[in-house]
mmCIF file of C-alpha atoms in Angstrom:
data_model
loop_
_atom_site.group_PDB
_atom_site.id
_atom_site.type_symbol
_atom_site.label_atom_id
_atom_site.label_comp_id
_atom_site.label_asym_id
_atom_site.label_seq_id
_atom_site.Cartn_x
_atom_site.Cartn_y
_atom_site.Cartn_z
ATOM 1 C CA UNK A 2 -5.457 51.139 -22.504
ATOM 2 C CA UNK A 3 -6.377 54.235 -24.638
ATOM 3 C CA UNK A 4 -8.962 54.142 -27.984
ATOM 4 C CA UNK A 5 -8.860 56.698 -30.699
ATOM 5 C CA UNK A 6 -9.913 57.172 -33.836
ATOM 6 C CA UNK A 7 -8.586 57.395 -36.766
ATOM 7 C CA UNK A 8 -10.901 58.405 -39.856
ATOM 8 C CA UNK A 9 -13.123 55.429 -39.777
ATOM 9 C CA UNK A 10 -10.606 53.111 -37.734
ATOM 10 C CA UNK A 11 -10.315 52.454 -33.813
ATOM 11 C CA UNK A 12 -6.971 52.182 -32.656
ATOM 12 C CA UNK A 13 -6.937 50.106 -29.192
ATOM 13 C CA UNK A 14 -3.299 51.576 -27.932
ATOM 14 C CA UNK A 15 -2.244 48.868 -25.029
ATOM 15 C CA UNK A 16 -0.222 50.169 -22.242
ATOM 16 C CA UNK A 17 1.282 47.992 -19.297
ATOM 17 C CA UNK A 18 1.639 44.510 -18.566
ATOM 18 C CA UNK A 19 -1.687 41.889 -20.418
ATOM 19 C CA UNK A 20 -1.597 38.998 -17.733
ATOM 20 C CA UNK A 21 -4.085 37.539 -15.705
ATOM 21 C CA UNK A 22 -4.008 39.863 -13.214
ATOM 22 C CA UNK A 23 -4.569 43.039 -14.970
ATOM 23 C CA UNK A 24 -7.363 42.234 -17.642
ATOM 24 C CA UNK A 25 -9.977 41.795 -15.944
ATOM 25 C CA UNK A 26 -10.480 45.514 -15.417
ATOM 26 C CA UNK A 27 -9.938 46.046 -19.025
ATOM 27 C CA UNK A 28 -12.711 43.059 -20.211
ATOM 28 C CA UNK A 29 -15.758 45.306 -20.170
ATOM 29 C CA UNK A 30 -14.215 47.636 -22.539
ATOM 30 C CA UNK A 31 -12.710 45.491 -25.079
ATOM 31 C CA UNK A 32 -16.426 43.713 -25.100
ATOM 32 C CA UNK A 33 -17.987 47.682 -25.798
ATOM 33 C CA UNK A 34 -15.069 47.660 -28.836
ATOM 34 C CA UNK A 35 -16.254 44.047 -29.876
ATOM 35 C CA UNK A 36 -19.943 44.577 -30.137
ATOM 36 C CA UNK A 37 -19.798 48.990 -31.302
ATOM 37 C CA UNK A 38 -17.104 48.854 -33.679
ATOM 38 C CA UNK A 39 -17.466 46.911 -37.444
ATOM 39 C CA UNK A 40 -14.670 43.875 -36.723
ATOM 40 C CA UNK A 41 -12.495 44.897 -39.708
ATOM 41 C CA UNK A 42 -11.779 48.806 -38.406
ATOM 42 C CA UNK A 43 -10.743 47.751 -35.485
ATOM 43 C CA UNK A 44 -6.374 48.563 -34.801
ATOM 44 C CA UNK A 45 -4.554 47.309 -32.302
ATOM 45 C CA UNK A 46 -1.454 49.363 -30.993
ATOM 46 C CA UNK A 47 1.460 47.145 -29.593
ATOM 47 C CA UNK A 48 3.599 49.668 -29.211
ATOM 48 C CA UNK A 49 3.575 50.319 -25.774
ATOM 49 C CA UNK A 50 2.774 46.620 -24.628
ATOM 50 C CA UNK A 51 4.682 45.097 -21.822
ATOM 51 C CA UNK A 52 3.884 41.425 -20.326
ATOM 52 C CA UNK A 53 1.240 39.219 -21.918
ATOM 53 C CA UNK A 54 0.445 35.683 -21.266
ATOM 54 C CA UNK A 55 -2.832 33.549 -22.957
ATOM 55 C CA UNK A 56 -5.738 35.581 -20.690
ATOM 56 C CA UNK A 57 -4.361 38.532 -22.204
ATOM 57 C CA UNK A 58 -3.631 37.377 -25.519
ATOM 58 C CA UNK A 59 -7.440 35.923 -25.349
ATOM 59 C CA UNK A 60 -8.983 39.080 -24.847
ATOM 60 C CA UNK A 61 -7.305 40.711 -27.237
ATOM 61 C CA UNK A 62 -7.819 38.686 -29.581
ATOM 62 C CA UNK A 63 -11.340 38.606 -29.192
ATOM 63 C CA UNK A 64 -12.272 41.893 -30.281
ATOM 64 C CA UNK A 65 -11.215 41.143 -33.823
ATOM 65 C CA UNK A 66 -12.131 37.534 -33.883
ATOM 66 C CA UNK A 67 -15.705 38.188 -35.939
ATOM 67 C CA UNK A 68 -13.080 39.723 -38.429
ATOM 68 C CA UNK A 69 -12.903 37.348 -42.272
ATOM 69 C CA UNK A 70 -8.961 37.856 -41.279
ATOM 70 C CA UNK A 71 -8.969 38.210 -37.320
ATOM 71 C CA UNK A 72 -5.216 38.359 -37.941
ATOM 72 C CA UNK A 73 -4.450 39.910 -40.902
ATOM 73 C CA UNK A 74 -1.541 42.580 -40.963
ATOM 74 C CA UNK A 75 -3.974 45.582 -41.093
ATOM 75 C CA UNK A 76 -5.266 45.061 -37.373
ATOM 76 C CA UNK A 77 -1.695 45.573 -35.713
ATOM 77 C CA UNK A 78 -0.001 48.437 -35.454
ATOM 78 C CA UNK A 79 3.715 48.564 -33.826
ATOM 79 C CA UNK A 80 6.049 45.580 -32.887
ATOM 80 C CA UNK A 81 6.045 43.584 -29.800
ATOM 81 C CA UNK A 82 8.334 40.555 -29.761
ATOM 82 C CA UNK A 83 5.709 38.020 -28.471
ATOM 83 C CA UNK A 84 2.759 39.427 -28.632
ATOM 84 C CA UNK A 85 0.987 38.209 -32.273
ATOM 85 C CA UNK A 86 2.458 34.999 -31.990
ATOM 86 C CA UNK A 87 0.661 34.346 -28.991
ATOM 87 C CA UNK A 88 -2.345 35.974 -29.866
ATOM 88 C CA UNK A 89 -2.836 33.649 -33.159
ATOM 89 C CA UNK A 90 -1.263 30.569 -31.151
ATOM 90 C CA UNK A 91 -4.541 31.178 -28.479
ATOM 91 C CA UNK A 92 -7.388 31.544 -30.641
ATOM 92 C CA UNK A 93 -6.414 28.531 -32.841
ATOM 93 C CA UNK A 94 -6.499 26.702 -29.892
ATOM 94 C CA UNK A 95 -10.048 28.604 -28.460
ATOM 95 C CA UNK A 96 -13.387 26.651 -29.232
ATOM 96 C CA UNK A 97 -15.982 29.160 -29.330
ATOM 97 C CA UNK A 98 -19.197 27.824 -28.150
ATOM 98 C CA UNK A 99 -22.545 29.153 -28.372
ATOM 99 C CA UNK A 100 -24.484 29.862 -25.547
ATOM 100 C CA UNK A 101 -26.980 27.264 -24.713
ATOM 101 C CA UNK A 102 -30.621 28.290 -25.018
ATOM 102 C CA UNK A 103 -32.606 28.243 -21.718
ATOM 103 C CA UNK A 104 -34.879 25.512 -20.785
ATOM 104 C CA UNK A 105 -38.587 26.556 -21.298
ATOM 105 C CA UNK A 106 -41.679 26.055 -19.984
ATOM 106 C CA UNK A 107 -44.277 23.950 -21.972
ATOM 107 C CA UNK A 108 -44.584 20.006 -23.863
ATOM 108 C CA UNK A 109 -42.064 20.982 -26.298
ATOM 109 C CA UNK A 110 -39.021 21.289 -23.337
ATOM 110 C CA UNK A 111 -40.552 19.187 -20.845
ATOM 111 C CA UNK A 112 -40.330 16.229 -23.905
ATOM 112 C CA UNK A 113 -36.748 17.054 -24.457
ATOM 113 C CA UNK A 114 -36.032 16.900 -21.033
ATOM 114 C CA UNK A 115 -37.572 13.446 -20.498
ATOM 115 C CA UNK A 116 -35.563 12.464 -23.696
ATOM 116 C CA UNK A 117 -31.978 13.537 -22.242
ATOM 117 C CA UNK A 118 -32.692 11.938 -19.210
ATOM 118 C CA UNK A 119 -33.723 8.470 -21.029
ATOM 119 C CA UNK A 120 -30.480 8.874 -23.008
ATOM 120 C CA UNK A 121 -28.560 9.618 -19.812
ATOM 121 C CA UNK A 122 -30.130 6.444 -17.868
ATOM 122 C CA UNK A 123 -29.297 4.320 -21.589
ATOM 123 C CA UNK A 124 -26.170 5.537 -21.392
ATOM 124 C CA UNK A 125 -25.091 4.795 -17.742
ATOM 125 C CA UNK A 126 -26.294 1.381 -18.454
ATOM 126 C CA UNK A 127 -24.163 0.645 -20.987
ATOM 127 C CA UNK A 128 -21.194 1.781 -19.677
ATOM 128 C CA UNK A 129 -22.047 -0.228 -16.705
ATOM 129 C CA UNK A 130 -22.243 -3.147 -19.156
ATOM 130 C CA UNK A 131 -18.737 -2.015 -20.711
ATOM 131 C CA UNK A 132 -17.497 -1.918 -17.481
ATOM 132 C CA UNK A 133 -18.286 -5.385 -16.816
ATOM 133 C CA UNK A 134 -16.955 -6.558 -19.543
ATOM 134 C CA UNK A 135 -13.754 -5.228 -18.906
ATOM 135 C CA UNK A 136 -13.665 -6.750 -15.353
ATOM 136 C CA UNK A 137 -15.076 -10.371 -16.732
ATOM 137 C CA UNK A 138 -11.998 -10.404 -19.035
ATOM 138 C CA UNK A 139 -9.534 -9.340 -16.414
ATOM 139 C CA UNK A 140 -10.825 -12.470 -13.941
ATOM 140 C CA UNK A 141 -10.175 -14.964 -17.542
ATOM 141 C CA UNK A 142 -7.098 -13.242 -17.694
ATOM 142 C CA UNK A 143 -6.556 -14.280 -14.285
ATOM 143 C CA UNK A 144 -7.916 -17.392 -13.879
ATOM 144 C CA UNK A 145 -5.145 -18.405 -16.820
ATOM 145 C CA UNK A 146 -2.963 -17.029 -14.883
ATOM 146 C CA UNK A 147 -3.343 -17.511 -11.629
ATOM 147 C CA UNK A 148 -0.462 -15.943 -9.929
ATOM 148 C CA UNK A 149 -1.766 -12.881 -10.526
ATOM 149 C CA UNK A 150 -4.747 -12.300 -8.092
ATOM 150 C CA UNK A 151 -4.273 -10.272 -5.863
ATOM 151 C CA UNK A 152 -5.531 -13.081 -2.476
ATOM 152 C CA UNK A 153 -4.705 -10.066 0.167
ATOM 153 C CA UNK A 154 -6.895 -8.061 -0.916
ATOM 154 C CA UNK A 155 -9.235 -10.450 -1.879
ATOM 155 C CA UNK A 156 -9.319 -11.490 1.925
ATOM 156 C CA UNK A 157 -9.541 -8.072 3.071
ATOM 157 C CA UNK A 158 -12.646 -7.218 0.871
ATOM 158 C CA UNK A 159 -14.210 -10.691 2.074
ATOM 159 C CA UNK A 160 -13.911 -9.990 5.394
ATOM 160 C CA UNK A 161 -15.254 -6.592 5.099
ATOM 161 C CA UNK A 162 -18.069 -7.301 2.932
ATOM 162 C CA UNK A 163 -18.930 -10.410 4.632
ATOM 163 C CA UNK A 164 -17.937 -10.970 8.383
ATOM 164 C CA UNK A 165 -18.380 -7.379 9.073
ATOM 165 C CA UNK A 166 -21.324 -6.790 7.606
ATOM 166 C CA UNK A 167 -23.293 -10.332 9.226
ATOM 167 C CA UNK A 168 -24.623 -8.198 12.717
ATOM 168 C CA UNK A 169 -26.443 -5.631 11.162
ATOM 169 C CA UNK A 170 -27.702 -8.361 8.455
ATOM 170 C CA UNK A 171 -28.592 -10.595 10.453
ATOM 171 C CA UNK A 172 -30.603 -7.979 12.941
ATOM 172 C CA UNK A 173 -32.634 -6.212 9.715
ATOM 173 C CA UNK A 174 -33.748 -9.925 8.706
ATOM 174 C CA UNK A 175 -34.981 -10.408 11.989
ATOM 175 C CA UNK A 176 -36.978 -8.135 12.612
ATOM 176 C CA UNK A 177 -38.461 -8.447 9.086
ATOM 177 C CA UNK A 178 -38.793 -12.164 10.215
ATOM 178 C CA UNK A 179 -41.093 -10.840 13.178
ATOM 179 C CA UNK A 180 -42.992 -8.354 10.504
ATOM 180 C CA UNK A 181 -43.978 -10.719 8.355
ATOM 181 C CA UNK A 182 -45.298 -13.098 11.420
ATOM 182 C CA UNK A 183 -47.007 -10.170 12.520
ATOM 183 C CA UNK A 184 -48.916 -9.435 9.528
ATOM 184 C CA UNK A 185 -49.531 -13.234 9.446
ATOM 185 C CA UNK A 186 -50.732 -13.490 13.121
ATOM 186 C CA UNK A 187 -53.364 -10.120 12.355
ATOM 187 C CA UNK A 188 -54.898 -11.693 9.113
ATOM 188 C CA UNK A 189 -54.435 -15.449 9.518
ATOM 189 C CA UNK A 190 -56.300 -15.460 12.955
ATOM 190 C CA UNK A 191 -59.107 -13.645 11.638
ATOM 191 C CA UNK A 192 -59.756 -16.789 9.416
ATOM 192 C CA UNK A 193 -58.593 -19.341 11.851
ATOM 193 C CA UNK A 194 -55.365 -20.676 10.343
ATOM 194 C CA UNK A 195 -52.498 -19.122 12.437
ATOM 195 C CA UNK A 196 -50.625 -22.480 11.682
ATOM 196 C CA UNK A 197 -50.162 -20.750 7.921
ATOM 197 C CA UNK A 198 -47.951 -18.626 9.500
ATOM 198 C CA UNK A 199 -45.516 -20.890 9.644
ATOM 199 C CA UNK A 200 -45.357 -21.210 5.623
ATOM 200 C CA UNK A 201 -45.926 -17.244 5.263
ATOM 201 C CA UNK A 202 -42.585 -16.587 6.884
ATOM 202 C CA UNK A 203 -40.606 -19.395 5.072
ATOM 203 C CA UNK A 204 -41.622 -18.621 1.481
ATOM 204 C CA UNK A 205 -40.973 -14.775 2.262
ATOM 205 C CA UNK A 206 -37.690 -14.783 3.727
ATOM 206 C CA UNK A 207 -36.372 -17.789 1.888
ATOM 207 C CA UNK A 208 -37.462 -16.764 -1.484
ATOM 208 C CA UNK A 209 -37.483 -12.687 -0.871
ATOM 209 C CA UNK A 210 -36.886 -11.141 1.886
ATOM 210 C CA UNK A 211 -33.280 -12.348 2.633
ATOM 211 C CA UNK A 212 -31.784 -12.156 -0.318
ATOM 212 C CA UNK A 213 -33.586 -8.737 -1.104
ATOM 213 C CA UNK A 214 -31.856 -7.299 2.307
ATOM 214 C CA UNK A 215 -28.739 -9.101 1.869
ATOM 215 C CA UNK A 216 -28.295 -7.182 -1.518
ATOM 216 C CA UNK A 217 -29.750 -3.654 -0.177
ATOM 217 C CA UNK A 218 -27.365 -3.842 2.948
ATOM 218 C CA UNK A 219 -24.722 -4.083 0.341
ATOM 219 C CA UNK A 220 -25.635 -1.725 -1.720
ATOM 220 C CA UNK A 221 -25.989 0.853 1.351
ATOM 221 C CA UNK A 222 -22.693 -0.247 3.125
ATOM 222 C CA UNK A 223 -20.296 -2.074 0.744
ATOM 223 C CA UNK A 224 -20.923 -0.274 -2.286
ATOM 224 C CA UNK A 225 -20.496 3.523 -0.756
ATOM 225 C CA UNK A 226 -17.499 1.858 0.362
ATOM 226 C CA UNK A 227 -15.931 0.155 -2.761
ATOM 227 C CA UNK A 228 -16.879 3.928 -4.541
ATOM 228 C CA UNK A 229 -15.565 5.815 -1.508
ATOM 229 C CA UNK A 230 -12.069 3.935 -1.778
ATOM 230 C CA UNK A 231 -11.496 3.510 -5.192
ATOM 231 C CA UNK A 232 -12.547 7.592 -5.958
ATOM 232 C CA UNK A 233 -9.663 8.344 -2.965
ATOM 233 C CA UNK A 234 -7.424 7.052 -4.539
ATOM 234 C CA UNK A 235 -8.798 8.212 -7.899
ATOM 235 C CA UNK A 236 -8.258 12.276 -6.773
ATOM 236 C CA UNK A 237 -5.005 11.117 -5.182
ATOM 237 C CA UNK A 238 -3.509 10.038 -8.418
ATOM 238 C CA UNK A 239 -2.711 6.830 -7.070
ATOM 239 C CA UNK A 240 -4.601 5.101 -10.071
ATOM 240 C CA UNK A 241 -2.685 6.968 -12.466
ATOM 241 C CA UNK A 242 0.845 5.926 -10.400
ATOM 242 C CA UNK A 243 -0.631 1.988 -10.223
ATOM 243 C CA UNK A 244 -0.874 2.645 -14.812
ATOM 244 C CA UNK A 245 2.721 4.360 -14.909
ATOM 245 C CA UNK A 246 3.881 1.441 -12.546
ATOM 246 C CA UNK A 247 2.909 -1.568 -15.095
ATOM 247 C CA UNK A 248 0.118 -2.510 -12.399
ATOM 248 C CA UNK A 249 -3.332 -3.184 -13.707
ATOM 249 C CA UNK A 250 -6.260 -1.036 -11.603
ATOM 250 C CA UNK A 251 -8.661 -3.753 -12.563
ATOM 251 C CA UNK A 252 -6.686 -6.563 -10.779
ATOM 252 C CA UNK A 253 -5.446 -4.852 -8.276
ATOM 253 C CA UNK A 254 -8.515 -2.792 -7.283
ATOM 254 C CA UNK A 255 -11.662 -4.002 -8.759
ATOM 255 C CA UNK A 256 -11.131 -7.760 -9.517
ATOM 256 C CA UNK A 257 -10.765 -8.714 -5.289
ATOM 257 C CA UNK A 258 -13.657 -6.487 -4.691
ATOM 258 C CA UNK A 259 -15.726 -8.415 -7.278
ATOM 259 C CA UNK A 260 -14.553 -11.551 -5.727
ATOM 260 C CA UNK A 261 -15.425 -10.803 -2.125
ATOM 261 C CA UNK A 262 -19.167 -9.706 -3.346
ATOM 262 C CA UNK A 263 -19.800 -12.759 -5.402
ATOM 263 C CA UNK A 264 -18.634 -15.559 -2.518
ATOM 264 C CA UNK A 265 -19.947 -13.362 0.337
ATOM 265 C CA UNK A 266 -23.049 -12.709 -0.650
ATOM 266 C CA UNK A 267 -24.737 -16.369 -0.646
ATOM 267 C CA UNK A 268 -23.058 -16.545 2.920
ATOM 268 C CA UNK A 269 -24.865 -13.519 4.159
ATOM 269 C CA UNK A 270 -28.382 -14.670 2.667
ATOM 270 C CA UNK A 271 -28.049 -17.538 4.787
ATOM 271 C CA UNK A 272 -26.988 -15.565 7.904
ATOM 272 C CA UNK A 273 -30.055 -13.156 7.166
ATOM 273 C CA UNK A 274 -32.673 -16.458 6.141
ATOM 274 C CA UNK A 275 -31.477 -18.328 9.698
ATOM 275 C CA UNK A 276 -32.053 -14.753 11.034
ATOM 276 C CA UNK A 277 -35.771 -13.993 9.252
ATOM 277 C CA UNK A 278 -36.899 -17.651 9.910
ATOM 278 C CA UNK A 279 -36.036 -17.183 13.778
ATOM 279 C CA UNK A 280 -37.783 -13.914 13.849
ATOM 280 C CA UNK A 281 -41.021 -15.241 12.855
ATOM 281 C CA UNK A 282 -40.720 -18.307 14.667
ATOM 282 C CA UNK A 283 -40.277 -16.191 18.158
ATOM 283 C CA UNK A 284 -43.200 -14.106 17.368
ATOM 284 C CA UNK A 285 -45.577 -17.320 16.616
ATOM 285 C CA UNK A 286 -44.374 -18.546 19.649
ATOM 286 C CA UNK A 287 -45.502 -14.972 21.241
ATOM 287 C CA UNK A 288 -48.072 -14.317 19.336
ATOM 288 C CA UNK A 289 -50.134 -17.453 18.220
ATOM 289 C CA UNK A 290 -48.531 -19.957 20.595
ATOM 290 C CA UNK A 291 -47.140 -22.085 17.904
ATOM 291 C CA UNK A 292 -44.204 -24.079 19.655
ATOM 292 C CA UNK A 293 -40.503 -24.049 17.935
ATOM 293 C CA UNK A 294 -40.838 -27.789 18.159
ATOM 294 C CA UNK A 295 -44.115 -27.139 15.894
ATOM 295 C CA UNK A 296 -42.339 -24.317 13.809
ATOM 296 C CA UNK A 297 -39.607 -25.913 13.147
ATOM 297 C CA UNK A 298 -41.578 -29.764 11.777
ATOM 298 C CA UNK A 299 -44.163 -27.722 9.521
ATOM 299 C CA UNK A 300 -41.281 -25.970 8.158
ATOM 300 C CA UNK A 301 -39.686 -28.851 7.069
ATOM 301 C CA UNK A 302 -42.795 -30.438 6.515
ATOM 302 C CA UNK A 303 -44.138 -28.160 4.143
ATOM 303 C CA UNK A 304 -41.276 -25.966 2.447
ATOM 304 C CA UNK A 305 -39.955 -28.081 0.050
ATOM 305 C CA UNK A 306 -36.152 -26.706 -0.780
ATOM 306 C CA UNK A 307 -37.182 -25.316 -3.808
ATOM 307 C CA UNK A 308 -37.757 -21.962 -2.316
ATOM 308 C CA UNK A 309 -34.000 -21.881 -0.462
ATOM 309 C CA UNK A 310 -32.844 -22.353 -3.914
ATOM 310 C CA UNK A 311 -34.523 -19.455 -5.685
ATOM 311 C CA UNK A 312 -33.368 -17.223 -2.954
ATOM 312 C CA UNK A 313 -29.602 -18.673 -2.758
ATOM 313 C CA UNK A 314 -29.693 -18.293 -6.948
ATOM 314 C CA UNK A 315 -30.099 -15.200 -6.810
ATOM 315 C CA UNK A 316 -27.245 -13.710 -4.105
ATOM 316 C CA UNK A 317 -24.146 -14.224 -6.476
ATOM 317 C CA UNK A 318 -25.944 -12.058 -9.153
ATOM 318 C CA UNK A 319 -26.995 -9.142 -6.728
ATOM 319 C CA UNK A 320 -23.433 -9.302 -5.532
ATOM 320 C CA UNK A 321 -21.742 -9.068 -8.820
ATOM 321 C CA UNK A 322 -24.234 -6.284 -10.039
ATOM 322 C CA UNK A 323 -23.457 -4.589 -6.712
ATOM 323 C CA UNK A 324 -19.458 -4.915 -6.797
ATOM 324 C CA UNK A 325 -19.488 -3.224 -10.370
ATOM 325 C CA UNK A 326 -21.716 -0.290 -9.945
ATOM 326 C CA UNK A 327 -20.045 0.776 -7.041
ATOM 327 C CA UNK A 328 -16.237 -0.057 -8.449
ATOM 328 C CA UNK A 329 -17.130 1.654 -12.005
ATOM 329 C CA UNK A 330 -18.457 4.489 -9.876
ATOM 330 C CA UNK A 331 -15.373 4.832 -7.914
ATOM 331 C CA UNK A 332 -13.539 4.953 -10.947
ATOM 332 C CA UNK A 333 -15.380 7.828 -12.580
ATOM 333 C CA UNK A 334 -14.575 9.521 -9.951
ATOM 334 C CA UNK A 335 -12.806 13.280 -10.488
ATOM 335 C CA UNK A 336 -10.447 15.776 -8.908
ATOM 336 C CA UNK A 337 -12.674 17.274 -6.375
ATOM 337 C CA UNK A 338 -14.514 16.362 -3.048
ATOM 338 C CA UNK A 339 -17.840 17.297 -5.102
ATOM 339 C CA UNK A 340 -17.593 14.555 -7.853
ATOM 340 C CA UNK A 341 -16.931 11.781 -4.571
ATOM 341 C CA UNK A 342 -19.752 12.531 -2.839
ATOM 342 C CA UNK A 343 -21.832 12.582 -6.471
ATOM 343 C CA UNK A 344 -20.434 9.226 -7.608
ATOM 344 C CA UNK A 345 -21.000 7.858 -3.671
ATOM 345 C CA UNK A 346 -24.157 9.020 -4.117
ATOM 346 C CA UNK A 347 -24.984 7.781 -7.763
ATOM 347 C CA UNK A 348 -23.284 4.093 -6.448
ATOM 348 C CA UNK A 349 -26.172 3.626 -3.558
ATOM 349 C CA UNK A 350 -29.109 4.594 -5.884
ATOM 350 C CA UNK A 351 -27.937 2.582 -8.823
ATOM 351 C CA UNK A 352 -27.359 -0.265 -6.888
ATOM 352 C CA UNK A 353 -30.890 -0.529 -5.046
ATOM 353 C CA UNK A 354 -32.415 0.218 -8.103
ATOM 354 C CA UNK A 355 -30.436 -2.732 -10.247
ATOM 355 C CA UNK A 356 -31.261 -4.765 -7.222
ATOM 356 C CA UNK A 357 -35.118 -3.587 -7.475
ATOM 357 C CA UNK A 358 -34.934 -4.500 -11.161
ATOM 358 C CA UNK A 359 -33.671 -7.571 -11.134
ATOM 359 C CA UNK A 360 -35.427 -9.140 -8.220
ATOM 360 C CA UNK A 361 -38.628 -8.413 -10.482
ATOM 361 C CA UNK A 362 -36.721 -9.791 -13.659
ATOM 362 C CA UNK A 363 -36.014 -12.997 -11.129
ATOM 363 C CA UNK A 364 -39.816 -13.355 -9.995
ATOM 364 C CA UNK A 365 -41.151 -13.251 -13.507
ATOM 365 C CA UNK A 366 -38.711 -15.795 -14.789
ATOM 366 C CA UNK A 367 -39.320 -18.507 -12.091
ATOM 367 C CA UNK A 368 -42.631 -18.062 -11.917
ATOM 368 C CA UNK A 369 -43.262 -18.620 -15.725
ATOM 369 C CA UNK A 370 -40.371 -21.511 -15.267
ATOM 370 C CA UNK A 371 -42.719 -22.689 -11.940
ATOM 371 C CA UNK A 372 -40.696 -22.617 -9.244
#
């Protein structure tokens, strides 16, 4: 590349081949042309061009782009057979953005940061609620037309959510079983009514504590899972190939996952409430030398059934919530390793924290209801 002048014109003569593997030594002086020379003296010499494709046609075409006619006859000099066709076809297709302003110090920035990040949380939640109302269409869809579910992998996701998941349930439950007979054992003795304990570790685990780490084991394990699978395939292309097939992604992928949360999760509650209850039953027995025999009367003694009820309610919701964070997530999923381990990620946190949520929304409404 050569400039010259001529009077008050620059003439940019172009020499060689324009590709994508020869401009970038020639960017830093186009961008001295752009910003020294007034847009309309500025004439480009085709003359001598050879190759071009759209990174060299975009650089060229940048230096007269602040021009009122960045392609008007009087910026081109000599013929080319390609080469202004191209250039026009490139920067009617180039969006020129401005360059966002850096992030300050002081109120002013730190409010509009706090305000993006309220309108990012708003909307994540209601694409989470689009979401589900896709997927609660598909299963009416289905249930009229039953043939359609997909009972393999409906099966498969059941036994993986569920069967597989029991141990580790069951163990976390209890050993919060013990905890809370623990804290019972410390305070309750102090006042002389160890046989409380009893009641302390039913109402907790039925009403609380098992459900609560039913739904947080889920969120950890399943959900990472369900995002983990689905995003696979999602960088695969297999999703796309399932849509070019006739084959519906929310039947075939989310629908059985949904499924499998919603019946599995009341069946793992239970696992983890046998497992609490027997945790704080073997440390009264340790502890404050209340017999199972005793245990297990004042338990049914004095817990009416109310309590498994509240706790049971609530599984089937924490499993649905769970299933669809962690499906939608798997479907937002992009080309790249990156964007998997952010939507893995962004699946577990959601999750707990819709869990969180909703176990407070749950203890506010039964105890204005009086449960």
């Amino acid at each position: 590349m050569v400039l010259r002048a001529d009077g008050a014109k620059t003439i940019v003569e172009l020499h060689g081949d324009w590709t994508v593997e020869t401009v970038g030594r020639m960017d830093a002086t186009l961008r001295d042309v752009e910003e020294s020379v007034a847009p309309g003296d500025i004439v480009i010499d085709l003359s001598d061009l050879g190759l071009i494709d759209t990174a060299g046609a975009y650089i060229i075409g940048r230096v007269t782009r602040r021009c009122s006619e960045p392609d008007g006859d009087f910026h081109f000099i000599g013929e080319h057979p390609t080469a202004r066709r191209l250039i026009e076809e490139v920067r009617a297709r180039t969006t020129i953005c401005p360059a966002e302003d850096e992030a300050g110090y002081g109120f002013g920035p730190a409010l509009a940061r706090i305000g993006a990040g309220i309108e990012a949380v708003l909307r994540e939640a209601l694409d989470t609620f689009a979401f589900l109302g896709k997927t609660i269409m598909t299963g009416f869809r289905t249930l009229a037309n039953p043939q359609r579910l997909r009972l393999t992998p409906t099966i498969w996701a059941m036994e993986e959510v569920g069967v597989n998941a029991m141990p580790i349930i069951a163990v976390l439950s209890f050993f919060i079983g013990a905890v809370v007979a623990y804290m019972g054992a410390n305070l309750l003795q102090t006042l002389g009514f160890s046989v409380f304990t009893v009641e302390l570790v039913g109402i907790a685990v039925l009403r609380e504590f098992g459900v609560l780490i039913t739904a947080i084991m889920l969120a950890g394990r399943s959900d990472s899972a369900f995002t983990a699978q689905i995003g696979s395939m999602k960088m695969q292309q297999e999703i796309d190939a399932m849509r070019v097939l006739g084959l519906d992604p929310f039947e075939a992928l989310v629908l059985p996952r949904v499924i499998a949360c919603v019946l599995m999760a009341p069946l793992l509650t239970f696992g983890a409430m046998i497992a609490g209850i027997f945790g704080g039953m073997i440390v009264a027995w340790s502890a404050q030398d209340i017999s199972p025999t005793l245990f297990i009367a004042r338990f049914h003694q004095e817990l009416p059934w109310d309590h498994f009820l509240v706790g049971m309610s609530k599984a089937p919701v924490f499993g649905l919530v769970v299933a669809i964070i962690g499906c939608r997530q798997g479907m937002m999923v992009s080309g790249d390793v990156e964007s998997l381990g952010r939507r893995v990620t962004a699946s577990v946190v959601q999750s707990i924290f819709a869990v969180i949520v909703l176990e407070a929304m749950f203890a506010m409404m039964y105890l204005e209801l009086g449960i």
